[in-house]
mmCIF file of C-alpha atoms and ligand atoms in Angstrom:
data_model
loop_
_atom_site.group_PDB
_atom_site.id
_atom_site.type_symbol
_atom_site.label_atom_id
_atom_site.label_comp_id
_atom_site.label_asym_id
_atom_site.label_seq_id
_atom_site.Cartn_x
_atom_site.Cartn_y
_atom_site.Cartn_z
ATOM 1 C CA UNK Y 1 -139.169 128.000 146.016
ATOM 2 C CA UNK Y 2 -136.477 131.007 146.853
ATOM 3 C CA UNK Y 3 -137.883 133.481 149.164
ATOM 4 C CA UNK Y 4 -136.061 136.809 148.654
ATOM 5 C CA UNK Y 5 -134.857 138.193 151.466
ATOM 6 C CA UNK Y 6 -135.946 141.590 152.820
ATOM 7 C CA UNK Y 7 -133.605 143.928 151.055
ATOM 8 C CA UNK Y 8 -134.053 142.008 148.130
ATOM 9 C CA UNK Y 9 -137.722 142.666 148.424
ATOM 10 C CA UNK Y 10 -138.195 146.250 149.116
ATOM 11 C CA UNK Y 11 -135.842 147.212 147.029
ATOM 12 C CA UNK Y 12 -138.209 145.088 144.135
ATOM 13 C CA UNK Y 13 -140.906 146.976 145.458
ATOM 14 C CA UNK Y 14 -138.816 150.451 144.893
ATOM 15 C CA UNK Y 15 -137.745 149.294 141.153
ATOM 16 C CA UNK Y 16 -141.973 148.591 140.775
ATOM 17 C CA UNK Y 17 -142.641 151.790 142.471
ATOM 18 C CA UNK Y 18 -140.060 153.478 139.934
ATOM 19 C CA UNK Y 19 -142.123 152.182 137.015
ATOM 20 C CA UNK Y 20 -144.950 154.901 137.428
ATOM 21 C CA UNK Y 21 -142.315 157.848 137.145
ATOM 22 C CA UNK Y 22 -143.848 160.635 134.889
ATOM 23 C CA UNK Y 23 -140.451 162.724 133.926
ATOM 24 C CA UNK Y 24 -139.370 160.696 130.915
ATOM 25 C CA UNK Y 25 -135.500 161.767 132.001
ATOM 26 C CA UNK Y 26 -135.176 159.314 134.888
ATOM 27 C CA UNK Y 27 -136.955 156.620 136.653
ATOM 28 C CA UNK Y 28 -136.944 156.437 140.391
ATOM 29 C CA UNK Y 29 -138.569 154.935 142.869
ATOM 30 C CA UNK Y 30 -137.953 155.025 146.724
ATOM 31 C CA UNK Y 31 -139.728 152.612 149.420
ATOM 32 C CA UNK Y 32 -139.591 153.762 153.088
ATOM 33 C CA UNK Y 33 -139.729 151.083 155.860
ATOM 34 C CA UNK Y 34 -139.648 150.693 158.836
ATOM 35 C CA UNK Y 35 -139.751 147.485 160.748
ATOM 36 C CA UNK Y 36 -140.035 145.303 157.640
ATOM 37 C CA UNK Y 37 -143.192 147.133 156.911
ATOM 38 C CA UNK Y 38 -143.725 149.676 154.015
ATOM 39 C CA UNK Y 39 -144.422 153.328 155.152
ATOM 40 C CA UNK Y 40 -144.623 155.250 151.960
ATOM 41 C CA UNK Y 41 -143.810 154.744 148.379
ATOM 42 C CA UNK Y 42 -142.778 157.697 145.813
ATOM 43 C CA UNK Y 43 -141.218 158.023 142.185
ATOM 44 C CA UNK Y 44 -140.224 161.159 140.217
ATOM 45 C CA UNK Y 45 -143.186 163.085 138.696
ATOM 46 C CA UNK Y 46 -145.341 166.590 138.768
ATOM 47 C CA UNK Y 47 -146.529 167.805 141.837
ATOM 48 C CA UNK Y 48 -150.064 166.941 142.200
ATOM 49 C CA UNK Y 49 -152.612 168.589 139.684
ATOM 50 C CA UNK Y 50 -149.780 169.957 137.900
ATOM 51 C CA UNK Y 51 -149.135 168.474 134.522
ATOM 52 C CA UNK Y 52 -146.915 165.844 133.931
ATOM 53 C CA UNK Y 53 -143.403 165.828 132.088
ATOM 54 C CA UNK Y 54 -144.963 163.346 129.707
ATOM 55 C CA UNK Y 55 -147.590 165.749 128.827
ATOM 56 C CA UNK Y 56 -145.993 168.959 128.878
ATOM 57 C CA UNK Y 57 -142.540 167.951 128.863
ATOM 58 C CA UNK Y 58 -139.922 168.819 131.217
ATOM 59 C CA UNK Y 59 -138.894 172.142 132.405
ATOM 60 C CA UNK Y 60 -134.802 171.962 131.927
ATOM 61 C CA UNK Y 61 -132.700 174.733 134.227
ATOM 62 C CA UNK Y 62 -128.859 173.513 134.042
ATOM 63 C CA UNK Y 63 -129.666 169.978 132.728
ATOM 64 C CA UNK Y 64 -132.023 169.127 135.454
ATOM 65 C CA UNK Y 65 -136.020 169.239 135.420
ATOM 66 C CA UNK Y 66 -137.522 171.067 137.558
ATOM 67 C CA UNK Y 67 -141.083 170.304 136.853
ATOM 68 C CA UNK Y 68 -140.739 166.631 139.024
ATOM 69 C CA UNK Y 69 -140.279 165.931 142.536
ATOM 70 C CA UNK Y 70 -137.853 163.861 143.156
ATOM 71 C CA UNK Y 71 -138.791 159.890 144.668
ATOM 72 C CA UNK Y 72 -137.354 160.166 147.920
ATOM 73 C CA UNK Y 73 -139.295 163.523 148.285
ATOM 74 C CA UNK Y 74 -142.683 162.061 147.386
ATOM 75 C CA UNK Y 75 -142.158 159.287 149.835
ATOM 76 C CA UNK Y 76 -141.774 161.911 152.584
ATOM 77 C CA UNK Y 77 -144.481 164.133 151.319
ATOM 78 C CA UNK Y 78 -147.178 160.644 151.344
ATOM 79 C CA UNK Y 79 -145.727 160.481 155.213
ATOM 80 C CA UNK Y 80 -146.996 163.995 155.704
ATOM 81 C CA UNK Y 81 -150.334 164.174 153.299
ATOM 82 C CA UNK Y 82 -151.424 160.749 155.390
ATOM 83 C CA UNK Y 83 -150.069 161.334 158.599
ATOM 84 C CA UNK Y 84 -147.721 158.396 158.684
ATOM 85 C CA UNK Y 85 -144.589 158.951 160.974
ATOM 86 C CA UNK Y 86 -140.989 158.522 159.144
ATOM 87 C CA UNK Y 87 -138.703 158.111 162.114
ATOM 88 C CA UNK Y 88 -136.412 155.140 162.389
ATOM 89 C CA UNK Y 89 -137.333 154.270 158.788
ATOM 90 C CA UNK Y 90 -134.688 152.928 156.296
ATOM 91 C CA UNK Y 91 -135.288 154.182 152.449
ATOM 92 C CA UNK Y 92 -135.005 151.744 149.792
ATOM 93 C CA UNK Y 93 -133.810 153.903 146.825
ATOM 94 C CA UNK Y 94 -133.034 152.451 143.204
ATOM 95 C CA UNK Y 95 -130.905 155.443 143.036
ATOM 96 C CA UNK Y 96 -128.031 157.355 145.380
ATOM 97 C CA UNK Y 97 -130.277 160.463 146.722
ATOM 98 C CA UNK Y 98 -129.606 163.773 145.444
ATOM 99 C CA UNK Y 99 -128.411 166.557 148.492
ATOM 100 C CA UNK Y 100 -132.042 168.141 148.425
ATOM 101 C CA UNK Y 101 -133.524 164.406 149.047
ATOM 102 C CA UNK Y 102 -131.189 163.822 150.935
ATOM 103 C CA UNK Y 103 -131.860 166.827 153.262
ATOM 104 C CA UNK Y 104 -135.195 165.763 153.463
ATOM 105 C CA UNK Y 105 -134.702 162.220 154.532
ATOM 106 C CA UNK Y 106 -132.639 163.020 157.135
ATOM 107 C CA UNK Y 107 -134.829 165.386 158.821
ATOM 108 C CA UNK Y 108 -137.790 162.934 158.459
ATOM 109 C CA UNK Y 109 -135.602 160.726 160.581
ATOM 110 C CA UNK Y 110 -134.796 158.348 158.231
ATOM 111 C CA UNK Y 111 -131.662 156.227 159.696
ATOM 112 C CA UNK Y 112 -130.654 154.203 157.107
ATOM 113 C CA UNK Y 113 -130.710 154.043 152.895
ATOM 114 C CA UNK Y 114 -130.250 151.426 150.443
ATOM 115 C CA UNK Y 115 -129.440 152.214 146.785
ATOM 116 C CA UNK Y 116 -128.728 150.662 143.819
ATOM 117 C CA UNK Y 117 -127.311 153.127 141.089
ATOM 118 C CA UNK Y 118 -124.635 155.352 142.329
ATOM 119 C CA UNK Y 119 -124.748 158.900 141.854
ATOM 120 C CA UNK Y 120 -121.930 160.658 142.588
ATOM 121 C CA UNK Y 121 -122.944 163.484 144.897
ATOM 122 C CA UNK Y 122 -119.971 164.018 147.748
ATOM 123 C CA UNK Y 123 -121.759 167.067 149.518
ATOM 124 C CA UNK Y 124 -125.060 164.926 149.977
ATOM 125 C CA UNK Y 125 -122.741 161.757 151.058
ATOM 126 C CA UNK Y 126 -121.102 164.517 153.630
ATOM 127 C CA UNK Y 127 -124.652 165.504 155.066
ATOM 128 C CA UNK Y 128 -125.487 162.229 155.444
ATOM 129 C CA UNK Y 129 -122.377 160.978 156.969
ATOM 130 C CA UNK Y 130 -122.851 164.373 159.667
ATOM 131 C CA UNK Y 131 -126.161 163.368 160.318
ATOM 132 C CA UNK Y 132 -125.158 159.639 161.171
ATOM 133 C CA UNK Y 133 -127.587 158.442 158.498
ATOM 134 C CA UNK Y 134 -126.240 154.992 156.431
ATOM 135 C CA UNK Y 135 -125.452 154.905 153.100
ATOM 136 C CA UNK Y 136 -125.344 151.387 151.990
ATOM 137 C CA UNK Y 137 -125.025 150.489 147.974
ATOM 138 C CA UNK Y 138 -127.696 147.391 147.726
ATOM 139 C CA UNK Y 139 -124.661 145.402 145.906
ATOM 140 C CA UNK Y 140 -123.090 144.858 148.963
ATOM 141 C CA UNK Y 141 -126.171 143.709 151.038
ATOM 142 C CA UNK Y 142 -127.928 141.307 147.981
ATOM 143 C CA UNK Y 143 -128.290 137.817 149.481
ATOM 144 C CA UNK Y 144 -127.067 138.400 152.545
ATOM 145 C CA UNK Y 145 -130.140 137.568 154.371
ATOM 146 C CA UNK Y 146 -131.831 135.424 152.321
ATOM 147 C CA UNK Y 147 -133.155 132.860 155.104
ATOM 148 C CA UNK Y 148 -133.970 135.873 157.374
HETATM 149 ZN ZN1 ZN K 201 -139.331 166.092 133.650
HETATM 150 ZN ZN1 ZN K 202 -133.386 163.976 144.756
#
């Protein structure tokens, strides 16, 4: 039996997570942790009791929707609807945050993110490198701690 390691496994729990995304133009799914325990969860979708993308589609300004929040976002808004503290936490992203989410995250105190798909965004990488937040692409960590 292979145990995955930790990164391996939050970030499966982030892909899972990404699976109940209601904007049919991306699925995303962030995880924050802290401590090897899961804070919050969120994926891309309608703000609550609005309608979802997938029912009354998506509301396009410059090739974006605007209806959804993005993942990252909804993790830090489930810290604040439950009361759950994000300092110190590390985000488990399956994609490269966007400079809004990335905005957020750092002023909820997160200290660390993992992503998987790259999205090339220099002024959010800036922010986050000002803010002394990592940025580490998942590639580079996968097995590395795979006993831990
Ligand atoms: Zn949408
Ligand atoms: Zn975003």
């Amino acid at each position: 039996m292979t145990r995955p390691g930790w990164d391996e496994y939050f970030m499966e729990v982030a892909r899972t997570v990404a699976t109940r995304a209601t904007c049919p133009r991306a699925s995303v799914g962030a995880v924050l942790v802290r401590e090897h325990r899961i804070l919050t969860t969120g994926y891309n979708g309608a703000p609550r009791n609005v309608a979802h993308c997938t029912e009354a589609g998506c509301e396009l300004v410059n090739g974006h929707c605007v209806r959804s929040t993005h993942a990252e976002a909804n993790a830090v808004v489930q810290g604040a609807l439950h009361g759950v503290g994000l300092d110190g936490a590390t985000a488990y992203c399956t994609h490269q945050p966007c400079v809004n989410c990335a905005k957020l995250l750092i002023s909820a105190g997160i200290v660390k993110i993992v992503y998987v798909e790259a999205y090339a965004d220099p002024f959010s990488q800036r922010l986050l490198a000002e803010a002394g937040v990592a940025l580490v692409p998942f590639a580079t960590l996968a097995h590395a701690n795979a006993n831990a």
